[in-house]
Coordinates of C-alpha atoms and ligand atoms in Angstrom, one line a residue:
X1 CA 0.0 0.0 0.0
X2 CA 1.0 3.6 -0.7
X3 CA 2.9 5.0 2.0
X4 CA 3.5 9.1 2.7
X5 CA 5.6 11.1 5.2
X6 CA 3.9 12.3 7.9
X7 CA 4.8 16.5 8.8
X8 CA 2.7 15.7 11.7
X9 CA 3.7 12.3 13.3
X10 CA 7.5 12.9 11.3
X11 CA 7.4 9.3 9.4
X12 CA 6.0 7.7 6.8
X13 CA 2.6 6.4 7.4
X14 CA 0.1 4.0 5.3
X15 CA -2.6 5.3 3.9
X16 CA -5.3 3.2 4.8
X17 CA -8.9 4.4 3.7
X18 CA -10.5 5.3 7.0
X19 CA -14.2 4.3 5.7
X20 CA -13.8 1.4 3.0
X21 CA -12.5 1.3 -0.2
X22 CA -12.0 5.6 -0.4
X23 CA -9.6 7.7 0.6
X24 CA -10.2 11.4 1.4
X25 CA -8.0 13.5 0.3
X26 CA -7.9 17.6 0.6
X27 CA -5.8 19.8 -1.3
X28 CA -5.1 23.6 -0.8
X29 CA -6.4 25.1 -3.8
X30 CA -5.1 28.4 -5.5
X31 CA -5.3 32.2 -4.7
X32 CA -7.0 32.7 -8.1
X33 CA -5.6 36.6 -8.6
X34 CA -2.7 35.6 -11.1
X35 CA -1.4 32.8 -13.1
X36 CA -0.1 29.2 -11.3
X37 CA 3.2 29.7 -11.5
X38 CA 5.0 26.1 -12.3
X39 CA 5.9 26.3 -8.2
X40 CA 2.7 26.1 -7.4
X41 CA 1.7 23.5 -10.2
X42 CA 4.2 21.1 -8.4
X43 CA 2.2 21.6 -5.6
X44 CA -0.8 20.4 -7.4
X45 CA 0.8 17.2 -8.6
X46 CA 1.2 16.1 -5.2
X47 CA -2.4 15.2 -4.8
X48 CA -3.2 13.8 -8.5
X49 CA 0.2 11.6 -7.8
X50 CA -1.9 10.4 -4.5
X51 CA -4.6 9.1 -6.4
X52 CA -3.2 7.5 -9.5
X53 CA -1.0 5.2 -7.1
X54 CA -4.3 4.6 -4.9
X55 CA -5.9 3.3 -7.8
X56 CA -3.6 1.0 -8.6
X57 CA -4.9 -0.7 -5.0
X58 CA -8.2 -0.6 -6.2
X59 CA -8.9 2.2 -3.3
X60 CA -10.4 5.8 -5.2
X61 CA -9.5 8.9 -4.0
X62 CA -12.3 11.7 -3.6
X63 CA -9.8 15.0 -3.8
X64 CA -11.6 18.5 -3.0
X65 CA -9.6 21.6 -3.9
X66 CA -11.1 25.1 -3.0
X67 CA -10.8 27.6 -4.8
X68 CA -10.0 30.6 -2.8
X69 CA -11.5 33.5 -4.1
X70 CA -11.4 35.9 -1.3
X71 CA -10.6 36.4 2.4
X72 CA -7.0 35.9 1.3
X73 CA -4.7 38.8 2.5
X74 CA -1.1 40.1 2.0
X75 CA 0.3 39.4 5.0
X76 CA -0.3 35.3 4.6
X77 CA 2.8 34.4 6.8
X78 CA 1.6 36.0 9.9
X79 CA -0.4 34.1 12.5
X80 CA -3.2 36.8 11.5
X81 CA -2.5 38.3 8.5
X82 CA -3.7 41.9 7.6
X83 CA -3.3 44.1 4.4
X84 CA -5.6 44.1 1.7
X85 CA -7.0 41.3 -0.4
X86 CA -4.9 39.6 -2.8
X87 CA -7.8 39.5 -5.3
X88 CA -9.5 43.1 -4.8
X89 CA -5.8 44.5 -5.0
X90 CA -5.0 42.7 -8.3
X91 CA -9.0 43.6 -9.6
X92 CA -7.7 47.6 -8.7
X93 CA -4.3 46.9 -10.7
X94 CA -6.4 45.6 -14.0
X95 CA -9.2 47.8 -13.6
X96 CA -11.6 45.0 -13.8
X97 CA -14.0 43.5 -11.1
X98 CA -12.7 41.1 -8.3
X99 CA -15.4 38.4 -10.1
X100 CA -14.2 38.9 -13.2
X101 CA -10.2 38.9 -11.8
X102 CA -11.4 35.5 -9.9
X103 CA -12.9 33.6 -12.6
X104 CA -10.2 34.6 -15.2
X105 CA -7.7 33.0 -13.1
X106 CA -9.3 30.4 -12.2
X107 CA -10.1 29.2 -15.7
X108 CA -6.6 29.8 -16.9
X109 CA -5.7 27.6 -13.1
X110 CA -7.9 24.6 -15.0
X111 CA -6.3 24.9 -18.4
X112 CA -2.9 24.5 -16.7
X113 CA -3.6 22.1 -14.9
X114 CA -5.3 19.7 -17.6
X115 CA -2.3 20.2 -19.6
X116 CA -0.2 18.8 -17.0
X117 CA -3.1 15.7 -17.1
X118 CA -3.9 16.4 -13.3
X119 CA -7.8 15.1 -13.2
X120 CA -10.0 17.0 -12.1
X121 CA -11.0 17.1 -8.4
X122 CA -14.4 15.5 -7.3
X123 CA -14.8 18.9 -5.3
X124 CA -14.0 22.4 -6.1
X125 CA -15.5 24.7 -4.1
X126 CA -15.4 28.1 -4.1
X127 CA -14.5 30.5 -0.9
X128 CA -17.1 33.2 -2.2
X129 CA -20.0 30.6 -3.0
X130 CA -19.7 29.1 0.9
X131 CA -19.8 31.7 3.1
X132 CA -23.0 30.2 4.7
X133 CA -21.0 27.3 5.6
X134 CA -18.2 29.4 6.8
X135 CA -20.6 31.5 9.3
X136 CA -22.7 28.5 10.7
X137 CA -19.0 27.4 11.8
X138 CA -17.9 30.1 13.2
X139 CA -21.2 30.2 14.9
X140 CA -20.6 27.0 16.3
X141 CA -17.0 27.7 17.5
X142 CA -18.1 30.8 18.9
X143 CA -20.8 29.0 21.3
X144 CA -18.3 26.5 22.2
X145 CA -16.3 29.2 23.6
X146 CA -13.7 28.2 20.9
X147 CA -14.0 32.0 19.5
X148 CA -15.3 35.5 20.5
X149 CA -16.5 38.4 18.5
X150 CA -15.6 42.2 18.7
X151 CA -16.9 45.2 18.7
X152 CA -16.6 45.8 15.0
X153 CA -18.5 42.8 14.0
X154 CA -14.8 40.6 14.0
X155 CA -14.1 37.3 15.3
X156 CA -11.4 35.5 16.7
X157 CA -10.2 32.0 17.2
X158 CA -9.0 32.1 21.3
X159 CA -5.7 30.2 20.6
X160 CA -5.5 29.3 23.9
X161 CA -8.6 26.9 23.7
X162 CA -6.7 24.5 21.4
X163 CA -3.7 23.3 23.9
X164 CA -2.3 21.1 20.8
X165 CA -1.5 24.1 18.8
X166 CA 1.8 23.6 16.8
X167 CA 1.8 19.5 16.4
X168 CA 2.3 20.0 12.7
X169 CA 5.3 22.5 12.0
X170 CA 6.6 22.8 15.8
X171 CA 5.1 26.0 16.6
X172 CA 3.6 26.2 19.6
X173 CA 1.7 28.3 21.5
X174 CA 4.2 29.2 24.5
X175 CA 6.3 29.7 21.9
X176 CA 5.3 32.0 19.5
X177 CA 6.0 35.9 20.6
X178 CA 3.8 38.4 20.4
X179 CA 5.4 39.9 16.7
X180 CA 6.9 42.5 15.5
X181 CA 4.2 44.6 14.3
X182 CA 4.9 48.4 15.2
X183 CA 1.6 49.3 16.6
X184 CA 1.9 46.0 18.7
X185 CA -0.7 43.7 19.6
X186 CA -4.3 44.2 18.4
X187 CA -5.9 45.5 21.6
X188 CA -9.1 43.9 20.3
X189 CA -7.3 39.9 21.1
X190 CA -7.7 38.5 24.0
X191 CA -4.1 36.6 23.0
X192 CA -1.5 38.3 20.9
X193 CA -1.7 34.7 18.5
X194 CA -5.5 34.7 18.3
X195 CA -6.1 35.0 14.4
X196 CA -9.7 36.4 12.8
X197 CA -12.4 34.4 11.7
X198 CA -14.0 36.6 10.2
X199 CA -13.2 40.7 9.7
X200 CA -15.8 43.0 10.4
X201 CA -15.9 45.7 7.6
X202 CA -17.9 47.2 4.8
X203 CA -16.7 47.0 1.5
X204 CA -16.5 44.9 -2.0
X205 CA -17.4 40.8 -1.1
X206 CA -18.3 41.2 2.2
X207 CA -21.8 39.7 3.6
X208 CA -23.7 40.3 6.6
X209 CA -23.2 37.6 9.7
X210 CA -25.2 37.4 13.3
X211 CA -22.0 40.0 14.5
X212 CA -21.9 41.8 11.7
X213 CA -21.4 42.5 7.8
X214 CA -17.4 41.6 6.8
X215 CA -15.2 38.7 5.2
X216 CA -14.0 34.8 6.4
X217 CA -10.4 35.2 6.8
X218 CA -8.5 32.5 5.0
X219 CA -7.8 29.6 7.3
X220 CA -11.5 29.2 8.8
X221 CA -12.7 28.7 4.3
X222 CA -10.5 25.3 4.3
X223 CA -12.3 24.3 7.4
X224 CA -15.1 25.0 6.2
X225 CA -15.0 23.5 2.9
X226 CA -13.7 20.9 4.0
X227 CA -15.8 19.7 6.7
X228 CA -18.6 20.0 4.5
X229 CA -17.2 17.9 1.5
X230 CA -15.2 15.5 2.6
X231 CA -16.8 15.1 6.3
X232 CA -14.9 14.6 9.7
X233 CA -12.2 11.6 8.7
X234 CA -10.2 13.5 5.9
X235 CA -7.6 10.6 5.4
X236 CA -4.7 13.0 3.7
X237 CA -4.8 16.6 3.6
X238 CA -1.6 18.4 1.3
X239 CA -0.1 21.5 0.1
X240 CA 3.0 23.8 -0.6
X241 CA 5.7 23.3 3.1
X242 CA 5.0 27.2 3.5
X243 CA 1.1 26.1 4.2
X244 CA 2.2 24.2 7.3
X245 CA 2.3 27.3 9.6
X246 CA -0.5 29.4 10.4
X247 CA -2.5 27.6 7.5
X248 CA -2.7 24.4 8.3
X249 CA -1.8 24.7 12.3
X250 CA -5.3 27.1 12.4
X251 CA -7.4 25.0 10.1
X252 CA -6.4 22.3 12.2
X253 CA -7.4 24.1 15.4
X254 CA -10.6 25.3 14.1
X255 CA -11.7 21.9 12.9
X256 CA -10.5 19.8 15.8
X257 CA -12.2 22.2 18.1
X258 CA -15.6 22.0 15.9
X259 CA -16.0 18.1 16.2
X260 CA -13.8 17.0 18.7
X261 CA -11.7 14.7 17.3
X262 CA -8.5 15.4 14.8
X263 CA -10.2 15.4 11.4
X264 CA -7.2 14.9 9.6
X265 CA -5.1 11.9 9.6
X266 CA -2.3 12.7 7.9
X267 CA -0.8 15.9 6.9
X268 CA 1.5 16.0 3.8
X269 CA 3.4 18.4 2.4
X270 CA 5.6 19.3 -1.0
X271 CA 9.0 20.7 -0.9
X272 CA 9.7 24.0 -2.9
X273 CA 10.1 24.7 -6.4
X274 CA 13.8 26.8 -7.3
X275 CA 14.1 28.5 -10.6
X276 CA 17.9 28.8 -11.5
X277 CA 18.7 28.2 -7.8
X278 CA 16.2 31.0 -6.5
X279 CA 12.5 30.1 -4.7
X280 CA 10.4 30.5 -7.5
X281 CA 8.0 33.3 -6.3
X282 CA 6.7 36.6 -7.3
X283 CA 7.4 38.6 -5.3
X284 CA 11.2 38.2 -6.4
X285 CA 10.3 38.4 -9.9
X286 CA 11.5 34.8 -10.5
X287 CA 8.7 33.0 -12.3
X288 CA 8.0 30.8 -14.7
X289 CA 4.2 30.4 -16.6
X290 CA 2.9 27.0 -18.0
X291 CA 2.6 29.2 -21.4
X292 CA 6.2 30.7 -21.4
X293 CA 7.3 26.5 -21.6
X294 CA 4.8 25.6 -24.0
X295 CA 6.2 29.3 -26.4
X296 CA 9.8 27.9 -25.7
X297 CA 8.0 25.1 -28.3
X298 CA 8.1 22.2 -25.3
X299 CA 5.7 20.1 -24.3
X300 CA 3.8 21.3 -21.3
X301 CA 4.3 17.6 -19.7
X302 CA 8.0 18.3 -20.0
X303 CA 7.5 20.4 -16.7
X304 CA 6.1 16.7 -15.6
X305 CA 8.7 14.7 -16.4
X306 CA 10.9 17.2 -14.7
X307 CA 8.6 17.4 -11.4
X308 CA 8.5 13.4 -11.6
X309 CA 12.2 13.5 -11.6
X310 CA 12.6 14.8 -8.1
X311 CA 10.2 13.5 -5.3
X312 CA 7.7 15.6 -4.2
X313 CA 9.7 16.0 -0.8
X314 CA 13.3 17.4 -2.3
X315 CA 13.4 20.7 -3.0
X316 CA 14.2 20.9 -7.1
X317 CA 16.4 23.5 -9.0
X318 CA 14.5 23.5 -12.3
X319 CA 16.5 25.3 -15.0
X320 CA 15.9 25.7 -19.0
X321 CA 18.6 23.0 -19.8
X322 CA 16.2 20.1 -17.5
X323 CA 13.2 21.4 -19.2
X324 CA 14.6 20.9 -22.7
X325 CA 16.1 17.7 -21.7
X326 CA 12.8 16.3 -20.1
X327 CA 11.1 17.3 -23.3
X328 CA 13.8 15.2 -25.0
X329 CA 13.4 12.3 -23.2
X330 CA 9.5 12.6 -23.4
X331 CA 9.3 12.7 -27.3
X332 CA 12.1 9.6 -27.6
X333 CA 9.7 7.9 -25.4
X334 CA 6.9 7.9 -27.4
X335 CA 8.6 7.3 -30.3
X336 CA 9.8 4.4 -28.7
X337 CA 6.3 3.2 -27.2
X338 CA 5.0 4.1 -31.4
X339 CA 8.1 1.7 -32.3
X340 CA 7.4 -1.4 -30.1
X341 CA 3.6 -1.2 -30.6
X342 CA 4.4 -2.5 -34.0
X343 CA 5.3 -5.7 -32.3
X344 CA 2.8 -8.3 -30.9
X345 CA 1.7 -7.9 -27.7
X346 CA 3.3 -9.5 -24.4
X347 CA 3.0 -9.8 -20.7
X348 CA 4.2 -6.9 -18.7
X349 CA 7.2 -7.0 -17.5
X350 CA 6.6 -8.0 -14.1
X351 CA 10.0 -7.8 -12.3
X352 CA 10.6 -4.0 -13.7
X353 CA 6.4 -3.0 -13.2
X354 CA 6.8 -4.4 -9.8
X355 CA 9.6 -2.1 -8.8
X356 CA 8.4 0.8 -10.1
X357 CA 4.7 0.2 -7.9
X358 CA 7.4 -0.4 -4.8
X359 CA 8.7 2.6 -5.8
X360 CA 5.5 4.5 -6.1
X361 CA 4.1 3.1 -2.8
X362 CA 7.6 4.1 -1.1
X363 CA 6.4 8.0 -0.1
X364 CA 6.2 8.5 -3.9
X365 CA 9.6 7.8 -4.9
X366 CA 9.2 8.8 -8.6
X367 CA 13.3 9.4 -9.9
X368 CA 13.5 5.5 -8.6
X369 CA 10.3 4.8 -10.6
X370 CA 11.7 6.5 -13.7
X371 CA 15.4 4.8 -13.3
X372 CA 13.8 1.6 -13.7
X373 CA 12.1 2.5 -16.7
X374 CA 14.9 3.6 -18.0
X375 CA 16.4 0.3 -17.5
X376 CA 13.5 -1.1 -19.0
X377 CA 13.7 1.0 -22.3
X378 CA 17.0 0.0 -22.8
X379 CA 16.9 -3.8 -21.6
X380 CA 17.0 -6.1 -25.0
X381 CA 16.6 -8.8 -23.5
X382 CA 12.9 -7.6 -22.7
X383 CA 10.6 -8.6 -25.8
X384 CA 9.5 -5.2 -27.3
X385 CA 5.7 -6.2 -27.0
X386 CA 6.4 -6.4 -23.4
X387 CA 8.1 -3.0 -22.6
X388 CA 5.0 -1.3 -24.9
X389 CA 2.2 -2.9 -22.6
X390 CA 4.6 -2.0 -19.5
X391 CA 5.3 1.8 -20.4
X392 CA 1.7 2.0 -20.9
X393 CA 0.8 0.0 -17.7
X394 CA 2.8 2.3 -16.2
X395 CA 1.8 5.5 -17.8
X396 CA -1.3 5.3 -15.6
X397 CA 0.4 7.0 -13.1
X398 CA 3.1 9.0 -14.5
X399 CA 0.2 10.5 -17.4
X400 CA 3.2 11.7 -19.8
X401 CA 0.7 10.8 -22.6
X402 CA 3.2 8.0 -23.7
X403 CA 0.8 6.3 -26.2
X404 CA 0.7 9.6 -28.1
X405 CA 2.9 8.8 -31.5
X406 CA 1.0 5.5 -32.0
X407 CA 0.0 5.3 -35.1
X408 CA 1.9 8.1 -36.0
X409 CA 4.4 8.4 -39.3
X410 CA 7.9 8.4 -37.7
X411 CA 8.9 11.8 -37.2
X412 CA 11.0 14.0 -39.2
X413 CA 14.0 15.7 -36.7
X414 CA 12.6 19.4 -36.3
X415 CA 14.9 22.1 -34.8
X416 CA 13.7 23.3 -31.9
X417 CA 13.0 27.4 -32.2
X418 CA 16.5 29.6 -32.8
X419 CA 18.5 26.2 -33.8
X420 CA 18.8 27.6 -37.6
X421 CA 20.2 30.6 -36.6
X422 CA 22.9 29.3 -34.2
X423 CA 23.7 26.2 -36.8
X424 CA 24.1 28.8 -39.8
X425 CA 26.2 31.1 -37.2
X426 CA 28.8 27.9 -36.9
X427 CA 29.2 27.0 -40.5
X428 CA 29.8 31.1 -40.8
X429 CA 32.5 30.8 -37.9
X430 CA 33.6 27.8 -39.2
X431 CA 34.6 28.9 -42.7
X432 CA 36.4 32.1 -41.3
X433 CA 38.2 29.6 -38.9
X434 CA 36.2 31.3 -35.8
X435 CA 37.2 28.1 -33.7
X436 CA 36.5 28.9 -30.5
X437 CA 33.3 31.2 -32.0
X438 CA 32.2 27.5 -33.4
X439 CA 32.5 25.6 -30.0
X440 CA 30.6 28.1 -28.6
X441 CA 28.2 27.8 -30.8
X442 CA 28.1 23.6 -30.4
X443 CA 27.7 24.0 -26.8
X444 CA 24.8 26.5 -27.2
X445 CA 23.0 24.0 -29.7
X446 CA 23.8 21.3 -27.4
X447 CA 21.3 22.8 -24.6
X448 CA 18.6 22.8 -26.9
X449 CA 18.9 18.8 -27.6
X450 CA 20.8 19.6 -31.1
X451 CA 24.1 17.5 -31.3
X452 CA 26.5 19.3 -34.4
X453 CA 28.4 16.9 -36.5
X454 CA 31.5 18.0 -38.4
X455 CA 32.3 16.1 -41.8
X456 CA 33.8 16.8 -45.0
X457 CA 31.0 17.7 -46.4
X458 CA 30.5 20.3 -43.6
X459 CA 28.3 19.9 -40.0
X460 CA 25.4 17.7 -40.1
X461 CA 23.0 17.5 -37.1
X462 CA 20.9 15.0 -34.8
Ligands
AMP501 P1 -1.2 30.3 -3.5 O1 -2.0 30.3 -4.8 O2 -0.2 31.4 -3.4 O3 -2.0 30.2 -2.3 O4 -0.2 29.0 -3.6 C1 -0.6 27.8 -4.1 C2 0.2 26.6 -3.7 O5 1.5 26.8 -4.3 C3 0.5 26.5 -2.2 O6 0.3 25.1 -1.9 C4 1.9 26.9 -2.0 O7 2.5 26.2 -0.9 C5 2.5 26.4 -3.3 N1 3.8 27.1 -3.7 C6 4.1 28.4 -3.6 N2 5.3 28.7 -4.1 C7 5.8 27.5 -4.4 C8 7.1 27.0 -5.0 N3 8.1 27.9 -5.3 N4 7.3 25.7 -5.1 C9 6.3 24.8 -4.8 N5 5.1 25.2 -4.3 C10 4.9 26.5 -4.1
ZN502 ZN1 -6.1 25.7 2.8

């Protein structure tokens, strides 16, 4: 059975379902005020990973991802963030509605991530369309003596109420000092690391509650939604490492404290995406869309490949050259797959498909996975019908689309884009006896997959 590391109990644990044959799995959705940068689609890939390998055990997953359309503030590192919306700020930046910013986003959020074949969630619920929920929850916290309200209509979560604060990153209560904000601690909290359920004010998407009109801050929405879609056993719950703390520490408070029981069994979470050795993230300008990889003319499930290469716990450097190479590798493997269809049909390979399901199973280890498949595609002794049906056996989880050149005429070599212009560069340096202009050149086509060739007759290419 599939087995994932535990933030929570710190080691791997097996996910049995908790009720029969399906397993429960919640996934932080997006902020949808700007394009999914490829960070946060590796993210996403943790959960549709989840589910392909529980398949394979003949247990379904039922995945809900929010989508969080409001409530979500600057500030999302603090324990109780303030600063204005991400969504109304970006809706004032295009001079468009916070609606209309919101369901741009997220439909641009679903192409991406159908191109990177992540199915679709059972549940996608949106922040803005369950504010009912969110208030009869609060409601409910609030006469448990879980929360209080305020004067201006706000509520808070007493911290203090939940004694197991902090299992999940570390932070606990005792330990967490009252900030560094300049005008110090809210004189509305009871507790400097109380956080708002809800913020009184009057302005765009707010609604009216019992204490007043305002908005759900962000953690109490994934409570919320949650609760209400996938019940009170959610077997795994996953998202991005900087989601452990406040995010998942307060949804976890808020939802413990609502039924009594821990509602989550096991909390997982992704490592971080680097872009040329640098956190990929907007704020430092260092970001990379689905769309600029697929107008580099690569195949959006390149960016798979490359995710699949690292496990969804190392933090990965991605760079142009393992993009281009992943893209590489993806189209020789469906050429190969079109190549070996051609012969008849055999048994899987059982020793290599075996290995690669222990490797799956084994908290996701997909670079083992894909080393044995390697050693598969290049193993002779394996009959050719056999490593078709067990590339496409295994395909089931990796979804790279493998099958996709069957049938196909075999390909003609294309260049990929600005190859012509570097190849007729050489021959140019080459005939003025440019040497070291000419190695230059070689290496420079070499990162874009095309290997020069010098002969008599001049340089050929592959
Ligand atoms: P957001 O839309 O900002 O709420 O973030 C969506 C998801 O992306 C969250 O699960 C974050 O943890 C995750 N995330 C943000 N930056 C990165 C990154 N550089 N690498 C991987 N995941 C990230
Ligand atoms: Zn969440």
């Amino acid at each position: 059975m599939l087995r994932l590391y535990d933030t929570r109990t710190r080691r791997p644990e097996t996910m049995v379902p908790e009720n029969g044959r399906a397993v429960r799995v919640y996934t932080c959705g997006p902020t949808v005020y700007r394009f999914a940068h490829v960070g946060n689609l590796r993210s996403y890939l943790l959960p549709d990973l989840i589910s392909r390998v529980l398949e394979r055990h003949h247990v379904r997953a039922v995945v809900c991802q929010n989508i969080t359309d409001v409530g979500h503030l600057v500030d999302d590192d603090a324990i109780d963030p303030t600063g204005e919306d991400k969504i109304l700020r970006q809706a004032r930046a295009e001079g468009r509605s916070a609606l209309e910013i919101a369901r741009f986003y997220e439909d641009a959020f679903r192409r991406d991530t159908a191109a990177l074949n992540m199915r679709a969630p059972e549940h996608t619920p949106r922040a803005s369309e369950s504010i009912d929920l969110m208030i009869e929850l609060i409601a409910k916290l609030i006469e448990m003596g879980h929360a209080y309200a305020v004067d201006d209509g706000s509520v808070f979560f007493d911290a203090r109420s939940f004694p197991s604060y902090g299992e999940i990153s570390g932070n606990r209560l005792d330990a967490l000092k009252p900030g560094h904000r300049v005008e110090g601690v809210d004189p509305r909290k009871r507790f400097h690391a109380d956080w708002a359920l809800w913020k009184g004010t009057d302005r765009d998407m707010t609604w009216e509650a019992p204490w007043g009109r305002g908005f759900p801050g962000w953690h109490i929405e994934c409570s919320a939604m949650s609760l209400r879609f996938l019940g009170e056993h959610i077997d795994v719950h996953t998202g991005g490492k900087d989601l452990r703390f406040p995010h998942h520490e307060d949804e976890r408070a808020q939802s413990n404290s609502a039924v009594g029981h821990d509602v989550v069994k096991h909390w997982v979470h992704g490592e971080h995406l680097l872009f040329d050795g640098r956190k990929m993230a907007k704020s430092t300008g260092n970001v990379v869309l689905l769309s600029d990889v697929v107008d580099a003319g690569l195949d959006p499930l390149a960016v798979r490949l490359a995710f699949l290469e690292h496990r969804y716990r190392q933090q990965m450097n991605l760079t142009w050259e393992t993009l281009h190479a992943a893209d590489r590798t993806l189209r020789r493997w469906r050429q190969r797959v079109a190549e070996w269809a051609e012969s008849p049909s055999r048994p899987i390979a059982a020793d290599h498909a075996r290995r690669v399901q222990d490797a799956f199973d084994d908290d996701l280890d997909t670079p083992t996975a894909l080393r044995v498949l390697r050693e598969l595609e290049r193993d002779e002794s394996v009959a050719p019908g056999s490593r078709f049906e067990t590339f496409l056996h295994l395909d089931h989880v990796l979804g790279l689309d493998l099958s996709a050149d069957i049938g196909r005429p075999p390909a003609v070599p294309v260049l990929p884009p600005g190859a012509a212009e570097l190849l007729e560069a050489r021959a140019k340096a080459r005939e003025a006896k440019d040497w070291s202009a000419s190695d230059r050149l070689r290496d420079e086509l070499a990162v874009l997959g095309v290997k020069v060739t010098d002969t008599p007759q001049g340089q050929t290419w592959s």
